[in-house]
PDB file of C-alpha atoms in Angstrom:
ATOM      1  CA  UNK A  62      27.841-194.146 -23.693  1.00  0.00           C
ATOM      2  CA  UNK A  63      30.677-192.974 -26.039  1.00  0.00           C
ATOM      3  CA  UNK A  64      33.184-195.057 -23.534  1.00  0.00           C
ATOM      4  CA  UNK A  65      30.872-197.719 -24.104  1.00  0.00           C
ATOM      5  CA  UNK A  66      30.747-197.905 -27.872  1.00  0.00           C
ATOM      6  CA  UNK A  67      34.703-196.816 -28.363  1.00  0.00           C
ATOM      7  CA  UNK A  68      35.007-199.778 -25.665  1.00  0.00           C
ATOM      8  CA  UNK A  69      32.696-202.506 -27.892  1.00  0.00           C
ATOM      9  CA  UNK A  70      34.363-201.221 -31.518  1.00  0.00           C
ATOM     10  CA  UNK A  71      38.067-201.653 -30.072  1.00  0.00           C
ATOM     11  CA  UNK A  72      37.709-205.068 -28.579  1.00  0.00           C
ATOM     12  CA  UNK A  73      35.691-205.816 -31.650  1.00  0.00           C
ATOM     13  CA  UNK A  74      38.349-205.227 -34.127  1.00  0.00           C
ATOM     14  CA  UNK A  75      41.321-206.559 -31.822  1.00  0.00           C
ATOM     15  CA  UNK A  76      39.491-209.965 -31.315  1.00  0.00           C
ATOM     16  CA  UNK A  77      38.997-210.203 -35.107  1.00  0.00           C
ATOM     17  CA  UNK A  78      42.447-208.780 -36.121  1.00  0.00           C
ATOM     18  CA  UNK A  79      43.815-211.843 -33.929  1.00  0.00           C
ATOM     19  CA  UNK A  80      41.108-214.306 -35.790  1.00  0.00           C
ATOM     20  CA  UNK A  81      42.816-212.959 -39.127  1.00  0.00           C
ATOM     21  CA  UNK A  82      46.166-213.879 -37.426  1.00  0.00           C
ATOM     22  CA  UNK A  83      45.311-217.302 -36.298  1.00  0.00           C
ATOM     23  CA  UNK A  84      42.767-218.701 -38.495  1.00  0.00           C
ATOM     24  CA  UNK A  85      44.410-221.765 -40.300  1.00  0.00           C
ATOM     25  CA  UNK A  86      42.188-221.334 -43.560  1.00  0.00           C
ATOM     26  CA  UNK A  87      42.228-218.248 -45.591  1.00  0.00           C
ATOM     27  CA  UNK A  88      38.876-217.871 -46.062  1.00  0.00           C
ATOM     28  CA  UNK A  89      38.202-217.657 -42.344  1.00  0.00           C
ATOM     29  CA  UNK A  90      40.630-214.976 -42.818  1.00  0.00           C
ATOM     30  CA  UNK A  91      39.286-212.943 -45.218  1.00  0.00           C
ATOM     31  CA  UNK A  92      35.760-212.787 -42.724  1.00  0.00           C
ATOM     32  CA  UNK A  93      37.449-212.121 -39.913  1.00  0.00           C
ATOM     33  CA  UNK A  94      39.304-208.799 -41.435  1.00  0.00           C
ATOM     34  CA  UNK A  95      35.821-208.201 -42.964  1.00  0.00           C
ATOM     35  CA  UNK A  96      34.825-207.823 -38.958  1.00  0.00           C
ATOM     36  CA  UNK A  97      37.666-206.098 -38.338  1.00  0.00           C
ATOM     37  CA  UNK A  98      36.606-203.485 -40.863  1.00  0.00           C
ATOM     38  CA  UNK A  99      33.222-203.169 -39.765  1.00  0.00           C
ATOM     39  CA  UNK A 100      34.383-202.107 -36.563  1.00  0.00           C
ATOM     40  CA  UNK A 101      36.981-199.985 -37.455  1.00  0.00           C
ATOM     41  CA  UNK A 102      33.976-198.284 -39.827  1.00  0.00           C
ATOM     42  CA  UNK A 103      32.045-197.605 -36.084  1.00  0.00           C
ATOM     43  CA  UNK A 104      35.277-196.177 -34.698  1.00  0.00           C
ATOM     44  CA  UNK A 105      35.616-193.181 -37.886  1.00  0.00           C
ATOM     45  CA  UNK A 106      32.039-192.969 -37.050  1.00  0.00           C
ATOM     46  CA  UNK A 107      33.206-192.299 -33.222  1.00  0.00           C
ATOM     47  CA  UNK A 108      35.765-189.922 -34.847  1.00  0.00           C
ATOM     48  CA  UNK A 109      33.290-187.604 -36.798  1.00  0.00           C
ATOM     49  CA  UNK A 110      34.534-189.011 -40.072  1.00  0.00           C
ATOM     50  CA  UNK A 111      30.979-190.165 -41.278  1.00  0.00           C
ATOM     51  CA  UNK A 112      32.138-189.603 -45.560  1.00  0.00           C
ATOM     52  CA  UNK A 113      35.293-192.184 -44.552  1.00  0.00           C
ATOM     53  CA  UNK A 114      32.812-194.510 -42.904  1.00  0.00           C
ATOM     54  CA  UNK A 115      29.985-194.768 -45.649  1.00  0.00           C
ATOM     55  CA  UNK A 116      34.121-195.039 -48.015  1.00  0.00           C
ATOM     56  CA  UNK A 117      35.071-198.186 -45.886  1.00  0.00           C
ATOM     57  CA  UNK A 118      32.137-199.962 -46.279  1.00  0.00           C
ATOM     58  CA  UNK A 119      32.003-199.077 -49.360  1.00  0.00           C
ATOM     59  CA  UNK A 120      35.118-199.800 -51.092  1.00  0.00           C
ATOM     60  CA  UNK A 121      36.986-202.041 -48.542  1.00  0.00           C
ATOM     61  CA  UNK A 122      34.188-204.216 -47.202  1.00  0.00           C
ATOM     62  CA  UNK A 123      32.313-204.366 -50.565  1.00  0.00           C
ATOM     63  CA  UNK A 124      34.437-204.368 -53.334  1.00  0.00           C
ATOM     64  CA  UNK A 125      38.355-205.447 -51.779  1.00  0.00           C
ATOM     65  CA  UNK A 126      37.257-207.968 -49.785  1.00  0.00           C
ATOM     66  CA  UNK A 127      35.330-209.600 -52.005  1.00  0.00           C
ATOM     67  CA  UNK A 128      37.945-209.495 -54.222  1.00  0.00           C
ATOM     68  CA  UNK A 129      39.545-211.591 -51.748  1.00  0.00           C
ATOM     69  CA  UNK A 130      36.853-213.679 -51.061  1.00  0.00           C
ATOM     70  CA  UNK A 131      36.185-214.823 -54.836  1.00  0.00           C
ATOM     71  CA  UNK A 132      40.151-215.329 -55.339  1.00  0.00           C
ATOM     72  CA  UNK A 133      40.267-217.568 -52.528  1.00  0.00           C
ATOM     73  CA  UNK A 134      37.044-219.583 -53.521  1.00  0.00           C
ATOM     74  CA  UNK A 135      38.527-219.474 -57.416  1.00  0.00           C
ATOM     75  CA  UNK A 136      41.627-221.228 -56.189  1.00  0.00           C
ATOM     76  CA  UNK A 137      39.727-223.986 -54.095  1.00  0.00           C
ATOM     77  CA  UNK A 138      42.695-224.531 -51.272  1.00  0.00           C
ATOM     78  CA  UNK A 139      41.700-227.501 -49.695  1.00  0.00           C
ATOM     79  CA  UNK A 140      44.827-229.877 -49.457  1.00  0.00           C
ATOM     80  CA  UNK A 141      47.640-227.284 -49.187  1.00  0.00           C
ATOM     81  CA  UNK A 142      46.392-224.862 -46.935  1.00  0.00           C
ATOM     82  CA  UNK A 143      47.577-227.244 -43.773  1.00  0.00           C
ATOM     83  CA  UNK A 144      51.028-227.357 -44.565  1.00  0.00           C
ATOM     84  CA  UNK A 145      51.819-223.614 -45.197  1.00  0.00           C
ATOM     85  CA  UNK A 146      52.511-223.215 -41.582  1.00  0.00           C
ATOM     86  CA  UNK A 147      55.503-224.519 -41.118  1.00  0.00           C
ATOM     87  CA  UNK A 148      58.420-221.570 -40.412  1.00  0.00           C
ATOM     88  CA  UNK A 149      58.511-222.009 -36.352  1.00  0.00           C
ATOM     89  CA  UNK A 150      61.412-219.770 -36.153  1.00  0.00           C
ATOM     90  CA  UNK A 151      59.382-216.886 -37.316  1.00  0.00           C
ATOM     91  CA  UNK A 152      56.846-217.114 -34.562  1.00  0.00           C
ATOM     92  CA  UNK A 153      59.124-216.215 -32.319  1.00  0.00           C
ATOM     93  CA  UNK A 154      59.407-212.471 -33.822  1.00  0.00           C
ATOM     94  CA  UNK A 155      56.131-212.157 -32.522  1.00  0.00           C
ATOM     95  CA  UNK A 156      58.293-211.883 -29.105  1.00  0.00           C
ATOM     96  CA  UNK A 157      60.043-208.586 -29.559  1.00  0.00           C
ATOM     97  CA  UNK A 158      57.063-206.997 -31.690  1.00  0.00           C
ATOM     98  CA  UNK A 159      55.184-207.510 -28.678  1.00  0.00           C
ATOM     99  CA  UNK A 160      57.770-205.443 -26.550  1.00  0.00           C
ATOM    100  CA  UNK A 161      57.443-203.030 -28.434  1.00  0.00           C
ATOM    101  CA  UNK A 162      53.988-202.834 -28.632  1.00  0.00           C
ATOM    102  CA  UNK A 163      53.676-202.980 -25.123  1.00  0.00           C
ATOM    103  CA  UNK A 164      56.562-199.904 -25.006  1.00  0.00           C
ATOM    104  CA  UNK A 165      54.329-197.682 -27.261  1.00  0.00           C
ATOM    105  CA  UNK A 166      50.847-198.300 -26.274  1.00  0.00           C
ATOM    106  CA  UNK A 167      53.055-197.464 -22.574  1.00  0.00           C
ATOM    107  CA  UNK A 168      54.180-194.194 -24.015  1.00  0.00           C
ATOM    108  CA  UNK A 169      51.326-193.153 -25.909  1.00  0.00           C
ATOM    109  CA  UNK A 170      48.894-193.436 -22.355  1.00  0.00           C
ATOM    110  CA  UNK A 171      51.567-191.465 -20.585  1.00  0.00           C
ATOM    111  CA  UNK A 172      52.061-188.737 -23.330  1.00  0.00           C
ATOM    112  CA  UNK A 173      48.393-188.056 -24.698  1.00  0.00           C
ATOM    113  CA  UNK A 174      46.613-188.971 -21.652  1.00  0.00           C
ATOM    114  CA  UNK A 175      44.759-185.560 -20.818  1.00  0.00           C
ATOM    115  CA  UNK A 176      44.138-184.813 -24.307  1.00  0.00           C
ATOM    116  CA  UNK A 177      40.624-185.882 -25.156  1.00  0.00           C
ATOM    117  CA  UNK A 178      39.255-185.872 -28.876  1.00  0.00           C
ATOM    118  CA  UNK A 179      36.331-183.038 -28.567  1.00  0.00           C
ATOM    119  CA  UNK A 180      32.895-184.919 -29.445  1.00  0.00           C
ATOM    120  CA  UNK A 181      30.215-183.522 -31.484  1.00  0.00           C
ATOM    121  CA  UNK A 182      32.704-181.950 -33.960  1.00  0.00           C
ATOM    122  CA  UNK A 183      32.447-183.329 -37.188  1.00  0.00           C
ATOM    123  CA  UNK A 184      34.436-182.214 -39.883  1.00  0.00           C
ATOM    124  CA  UNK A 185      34.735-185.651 -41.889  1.00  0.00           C
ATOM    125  CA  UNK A 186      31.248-184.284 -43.518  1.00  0.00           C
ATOM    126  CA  UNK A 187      30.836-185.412 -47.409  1.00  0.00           C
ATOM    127  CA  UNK A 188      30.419-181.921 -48.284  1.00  0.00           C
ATOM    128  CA  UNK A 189      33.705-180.960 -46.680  1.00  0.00           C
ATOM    129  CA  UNK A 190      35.827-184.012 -47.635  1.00  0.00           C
ATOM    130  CA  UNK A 191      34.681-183.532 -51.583  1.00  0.00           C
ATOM    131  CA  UNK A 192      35.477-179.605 -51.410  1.00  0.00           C
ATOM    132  CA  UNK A 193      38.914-180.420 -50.077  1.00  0.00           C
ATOM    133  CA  UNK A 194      38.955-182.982 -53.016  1.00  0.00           C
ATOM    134  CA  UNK A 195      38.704-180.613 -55.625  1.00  0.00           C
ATOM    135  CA  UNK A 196      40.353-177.817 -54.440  1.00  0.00           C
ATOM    136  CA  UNK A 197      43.260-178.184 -53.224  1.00  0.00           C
ATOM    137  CA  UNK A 198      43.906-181.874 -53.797  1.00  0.00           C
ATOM    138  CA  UNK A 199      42.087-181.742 -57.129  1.00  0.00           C
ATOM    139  CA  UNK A 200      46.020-182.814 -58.709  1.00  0.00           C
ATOM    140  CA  UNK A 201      46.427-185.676 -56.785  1.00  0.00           C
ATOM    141  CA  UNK A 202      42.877-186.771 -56.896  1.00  0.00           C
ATOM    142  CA  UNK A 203      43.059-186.989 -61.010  1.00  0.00           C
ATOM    143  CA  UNK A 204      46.288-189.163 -60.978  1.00  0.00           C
ATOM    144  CA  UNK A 205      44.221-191.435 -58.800  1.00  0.00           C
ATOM    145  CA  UNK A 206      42.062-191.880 -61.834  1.00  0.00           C
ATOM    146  CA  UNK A 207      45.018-193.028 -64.213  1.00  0.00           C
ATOM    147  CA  UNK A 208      46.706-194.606 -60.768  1.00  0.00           C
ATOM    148  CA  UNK A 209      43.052-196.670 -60.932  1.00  0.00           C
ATOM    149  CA  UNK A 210      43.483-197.389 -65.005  1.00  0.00           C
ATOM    150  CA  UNK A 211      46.981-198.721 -64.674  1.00  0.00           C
ATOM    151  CA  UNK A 212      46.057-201.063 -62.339  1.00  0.00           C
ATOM    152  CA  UNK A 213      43.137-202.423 -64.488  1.00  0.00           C
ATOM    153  CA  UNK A 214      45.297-202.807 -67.252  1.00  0.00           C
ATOM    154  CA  UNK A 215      47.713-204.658 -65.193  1.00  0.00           C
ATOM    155  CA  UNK A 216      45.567-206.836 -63.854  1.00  0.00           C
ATOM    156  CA  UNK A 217      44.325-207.710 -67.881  1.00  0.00           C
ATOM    157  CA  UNK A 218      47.483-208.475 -69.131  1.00  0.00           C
ATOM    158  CA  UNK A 219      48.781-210.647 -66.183  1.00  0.00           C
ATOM    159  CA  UNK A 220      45.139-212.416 -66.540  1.00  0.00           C
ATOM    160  CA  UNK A 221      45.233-212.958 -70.417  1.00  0.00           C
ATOM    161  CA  UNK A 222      48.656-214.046 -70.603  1.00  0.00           C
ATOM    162  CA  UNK A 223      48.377-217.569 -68.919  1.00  0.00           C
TER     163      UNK A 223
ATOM    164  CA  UNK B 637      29.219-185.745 -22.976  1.00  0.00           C
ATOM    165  CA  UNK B 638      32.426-187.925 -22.112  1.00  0.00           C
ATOM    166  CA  UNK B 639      35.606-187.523 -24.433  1.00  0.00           C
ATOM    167  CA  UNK B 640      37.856-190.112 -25.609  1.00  0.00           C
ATOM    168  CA  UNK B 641      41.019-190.457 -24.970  1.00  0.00           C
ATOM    169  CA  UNK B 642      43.420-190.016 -28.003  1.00  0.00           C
ATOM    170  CA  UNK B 643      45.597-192.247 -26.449  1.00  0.00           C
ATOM    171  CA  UNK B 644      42.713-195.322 -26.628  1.00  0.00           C
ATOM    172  CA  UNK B 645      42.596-194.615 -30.476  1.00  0.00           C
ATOM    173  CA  UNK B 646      46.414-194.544 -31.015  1.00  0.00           C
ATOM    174  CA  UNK B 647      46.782-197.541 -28.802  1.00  0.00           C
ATOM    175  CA  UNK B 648      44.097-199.553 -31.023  1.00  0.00           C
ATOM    176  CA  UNK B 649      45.637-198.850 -34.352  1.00  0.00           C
ATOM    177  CA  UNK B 650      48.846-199.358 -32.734  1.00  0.00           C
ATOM    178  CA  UNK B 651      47.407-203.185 -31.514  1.00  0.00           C
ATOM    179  CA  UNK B 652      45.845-203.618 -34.999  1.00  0.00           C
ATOM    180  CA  UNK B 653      49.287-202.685 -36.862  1.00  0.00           C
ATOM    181  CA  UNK B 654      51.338-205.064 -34.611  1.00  0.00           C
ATOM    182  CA  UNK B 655      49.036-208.121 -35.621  1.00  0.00           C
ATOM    183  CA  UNK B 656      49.259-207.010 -39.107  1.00  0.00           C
ATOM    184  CA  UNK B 657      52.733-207.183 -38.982  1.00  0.00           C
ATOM    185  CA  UNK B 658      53.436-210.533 -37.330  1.00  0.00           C
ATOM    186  CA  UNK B 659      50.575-212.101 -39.651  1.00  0.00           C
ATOM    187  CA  UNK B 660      53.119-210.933 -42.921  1.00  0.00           C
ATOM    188  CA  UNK B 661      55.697-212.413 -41.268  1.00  0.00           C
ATOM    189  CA  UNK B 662      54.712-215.347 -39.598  1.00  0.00           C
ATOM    190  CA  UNK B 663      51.981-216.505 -42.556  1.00  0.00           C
ATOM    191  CA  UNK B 664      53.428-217.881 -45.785  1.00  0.00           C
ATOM    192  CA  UNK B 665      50.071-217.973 -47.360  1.00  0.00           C
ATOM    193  CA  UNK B 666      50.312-215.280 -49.920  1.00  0.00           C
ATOM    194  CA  UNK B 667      46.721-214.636 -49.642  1.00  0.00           C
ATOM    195  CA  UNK B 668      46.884-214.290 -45.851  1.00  0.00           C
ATOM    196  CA  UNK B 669      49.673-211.666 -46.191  1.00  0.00           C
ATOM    197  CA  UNK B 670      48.213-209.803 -48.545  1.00  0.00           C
ATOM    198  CA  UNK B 671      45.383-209.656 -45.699  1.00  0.00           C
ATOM    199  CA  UNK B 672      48.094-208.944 -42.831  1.00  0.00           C
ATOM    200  CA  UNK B 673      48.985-205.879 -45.521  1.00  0.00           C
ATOM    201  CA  UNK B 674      45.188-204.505 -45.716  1.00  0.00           C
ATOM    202  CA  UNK B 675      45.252-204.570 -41.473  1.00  0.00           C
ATOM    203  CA  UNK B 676      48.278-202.547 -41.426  1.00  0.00           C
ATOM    204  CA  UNK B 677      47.005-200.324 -44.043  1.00  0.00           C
ATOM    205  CA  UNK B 678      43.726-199.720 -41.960  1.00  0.00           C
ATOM    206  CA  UNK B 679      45.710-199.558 -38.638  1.00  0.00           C
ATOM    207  CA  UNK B 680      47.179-196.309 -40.178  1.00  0.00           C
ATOM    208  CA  UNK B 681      44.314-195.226 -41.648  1.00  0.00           C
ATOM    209  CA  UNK B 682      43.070-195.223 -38.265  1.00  0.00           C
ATOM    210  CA  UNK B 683      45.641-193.329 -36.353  1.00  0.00           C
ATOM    211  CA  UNK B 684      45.528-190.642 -39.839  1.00  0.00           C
ATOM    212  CA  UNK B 685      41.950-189.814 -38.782  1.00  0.00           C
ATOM    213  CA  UNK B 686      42.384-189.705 -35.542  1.00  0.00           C
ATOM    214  CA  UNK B 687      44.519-186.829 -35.441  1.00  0.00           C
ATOM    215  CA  UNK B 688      42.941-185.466 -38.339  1.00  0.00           C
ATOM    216  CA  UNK B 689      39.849-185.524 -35.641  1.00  0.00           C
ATOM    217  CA  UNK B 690      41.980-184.382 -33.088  1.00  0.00           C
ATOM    218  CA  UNK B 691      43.197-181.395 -35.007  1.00  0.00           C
ATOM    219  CA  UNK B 692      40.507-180.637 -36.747  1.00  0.00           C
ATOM    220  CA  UNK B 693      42.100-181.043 -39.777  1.00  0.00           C
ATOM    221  CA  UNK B 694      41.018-182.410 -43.067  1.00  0.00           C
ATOM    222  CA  UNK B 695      44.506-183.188 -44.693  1.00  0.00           C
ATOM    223  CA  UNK B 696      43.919-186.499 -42.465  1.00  0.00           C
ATOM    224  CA  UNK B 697      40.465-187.758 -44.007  1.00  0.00           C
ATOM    225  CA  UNK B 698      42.166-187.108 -47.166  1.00  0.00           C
ATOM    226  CA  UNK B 699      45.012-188.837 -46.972  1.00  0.00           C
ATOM    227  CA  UNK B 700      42.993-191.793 -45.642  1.00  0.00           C
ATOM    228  CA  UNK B 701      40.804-191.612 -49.290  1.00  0.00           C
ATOM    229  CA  UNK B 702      44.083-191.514 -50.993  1.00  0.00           C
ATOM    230  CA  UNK B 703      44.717-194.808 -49.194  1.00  0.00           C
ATOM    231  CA  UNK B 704      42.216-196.744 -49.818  1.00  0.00           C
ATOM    232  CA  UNK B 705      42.333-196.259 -53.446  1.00  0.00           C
ATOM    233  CA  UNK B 706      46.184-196.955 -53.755  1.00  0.00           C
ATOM    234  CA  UNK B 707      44.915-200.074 -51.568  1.00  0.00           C
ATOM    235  CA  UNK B 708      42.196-200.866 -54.019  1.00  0.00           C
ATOM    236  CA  UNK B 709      44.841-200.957 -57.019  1.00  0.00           C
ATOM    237  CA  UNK B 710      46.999-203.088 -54.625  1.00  0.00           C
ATOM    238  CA  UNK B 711      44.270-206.059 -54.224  1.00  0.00           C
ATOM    239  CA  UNK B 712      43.501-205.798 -57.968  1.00  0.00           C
ATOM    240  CA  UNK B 713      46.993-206.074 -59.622  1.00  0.00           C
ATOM    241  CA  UNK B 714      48.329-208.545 -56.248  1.00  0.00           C
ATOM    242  CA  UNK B 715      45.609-210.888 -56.656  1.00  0.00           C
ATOM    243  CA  UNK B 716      46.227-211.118 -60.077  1.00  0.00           C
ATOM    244  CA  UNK B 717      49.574-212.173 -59.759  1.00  0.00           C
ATOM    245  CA  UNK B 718      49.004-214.550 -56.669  1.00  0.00           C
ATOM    246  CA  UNK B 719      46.283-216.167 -59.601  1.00  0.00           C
ATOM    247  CA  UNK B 720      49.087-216.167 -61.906  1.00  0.00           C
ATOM    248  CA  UNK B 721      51.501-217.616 -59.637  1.00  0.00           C
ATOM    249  CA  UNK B 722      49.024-220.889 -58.850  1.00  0.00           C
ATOM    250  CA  UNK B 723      48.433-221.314 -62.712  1.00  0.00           C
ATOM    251  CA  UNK B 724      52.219-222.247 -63.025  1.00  0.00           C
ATOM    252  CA  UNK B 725      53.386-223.089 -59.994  1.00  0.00           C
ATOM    253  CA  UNK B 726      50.213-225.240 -58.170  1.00  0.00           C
ATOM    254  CA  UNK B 727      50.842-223.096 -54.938  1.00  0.00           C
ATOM    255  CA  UNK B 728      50.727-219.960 -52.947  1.00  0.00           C
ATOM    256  CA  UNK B 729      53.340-220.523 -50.353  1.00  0.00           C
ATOM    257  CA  UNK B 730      55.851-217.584 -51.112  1.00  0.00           C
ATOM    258  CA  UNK B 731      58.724-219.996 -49.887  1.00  0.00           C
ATOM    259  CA  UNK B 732      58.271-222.039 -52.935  1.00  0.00           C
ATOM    260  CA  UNK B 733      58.323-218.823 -55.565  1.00  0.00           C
ATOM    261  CA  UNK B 734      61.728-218.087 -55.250  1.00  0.00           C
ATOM    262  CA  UNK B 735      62.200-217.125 -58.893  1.00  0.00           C
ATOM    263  CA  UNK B 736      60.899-214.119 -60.759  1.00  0.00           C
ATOM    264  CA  UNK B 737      60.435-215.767 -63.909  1.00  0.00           C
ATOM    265  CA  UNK B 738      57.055-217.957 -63.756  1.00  0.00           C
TER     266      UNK B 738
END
């Protein structure tokens, strides 16, 4: 059953990550990594990190991506979008990242293949994640509020300027 | 109960950070890449919580928040500038914006 899901997420979010890859228009893009996140939210659920899932859908899937989304339907790309795919020679670095790919994946099966991720243990609870927070990464997690106002402001002045 | 491999995990973020990285290079779609960015960006994510999972470590799940938000401020001030950059220039290939000055 747990097979089965992993099995279902995985292929999920591989199929999509290639749609994101291949799609010619951007906003086909944009849904296909929207799918891709969706089942990468099922595979932290897999993992026991339920606070991270509820975060993803949250944050990347409802406020990033449609971000994206509204940029790409603000810019209306209808005649250009065609002709932004011409760099042939750059395919074929797809080549050797598939090598390597296939040399990883390769030694990762061989090196972690008896180790299997206990089920039923959850420690990605809300509870725990948000005592961690303010504890011992309660530093950090403050400059991510100014890290969060800089941006803002950034994104004001390069908007206001043209 | 059956167990997962953490092999199947590694080998799917490592799949999902490969096409992440050929869509940056191969797109010229600033849009797109910025999209090829956020896979890469979850492919690690991925592989952080699986050994956070594996370990039973929360360091992981925390990093992973970190992420996200640095990846939030990303989209915000990028698309910005990919706005900016159509205002003056009437495109988003990233051939064509050669010059820092708009």
């Amino acid at each position: 059953m747990e097979r089965a899901l992993f099995l279902i997420f995985a292929l999920t979010a591989v199929v999509a990550a290639l749609n994101v890859l291949l799609r010619r228009h951007p906003l086909h893009s944009a849904l296909a990594l929207l799918v891709v996140l969706g089942a990468i939210t099922g595979l932290y659920v897999l993992l026991g990190a339920y606070f991270l899932a509820m975060i993803q859908v949250v944050i990347y899937a409802g406020a990033i991506l449609v971000l994206f989304l509204f940029v790409i339907m603000l810019l209306n790309l209808r005649a250009e979008e065609a002709r932004l795919e011409r760099r042939p020679l750059f395919r074929w670095l797809a080549v050797p990242f598939a090598l390597l790919l296939g040399a990883e994946t390769f030694y990762l099966v061989r090196t972690f293949k008896e180790n299997p991720i206990p089920s039923g243990t959850s420690v990605g609870l809300t509870e725990a994640v948000g005592r961690e927070l303010f504890t011992t990464y309660l530093l950090p997690f403050e400059v991510t509020s100014l890290l969060i106002l800089i941006a803002l402001l950034g994104a004001v002045v390069l908007a206001r300027r043209g | 109960m059956t167990t997962i491999p953490i092999s199947w995990y590694l080998a799917v973020a490592a799949v999902l950070f490969t096409i992440g990285t050929v869509t940056v290079f191969v797109k010229r779609n600033a849009i797109v890449m910025l999209l090829g960015i956020e896979l890469m960006l979850n492919a690690a994510n991925l592989t952080a919580v699986t050994f956070s999972s594996y370990f039973r470590e929360l360091g992981g799940q925390i990093l992973v928040f970190f992420v996200m938000v640095v990846a939030a401020a990303e989209a915000a001030v990028g698309l910005a500038i990919i706005i900016l950059l159509f205002r003056h220039r009437e495109t988003l290939n990233v051939d064509e914006a050669q010059l820092l000055k708009l």
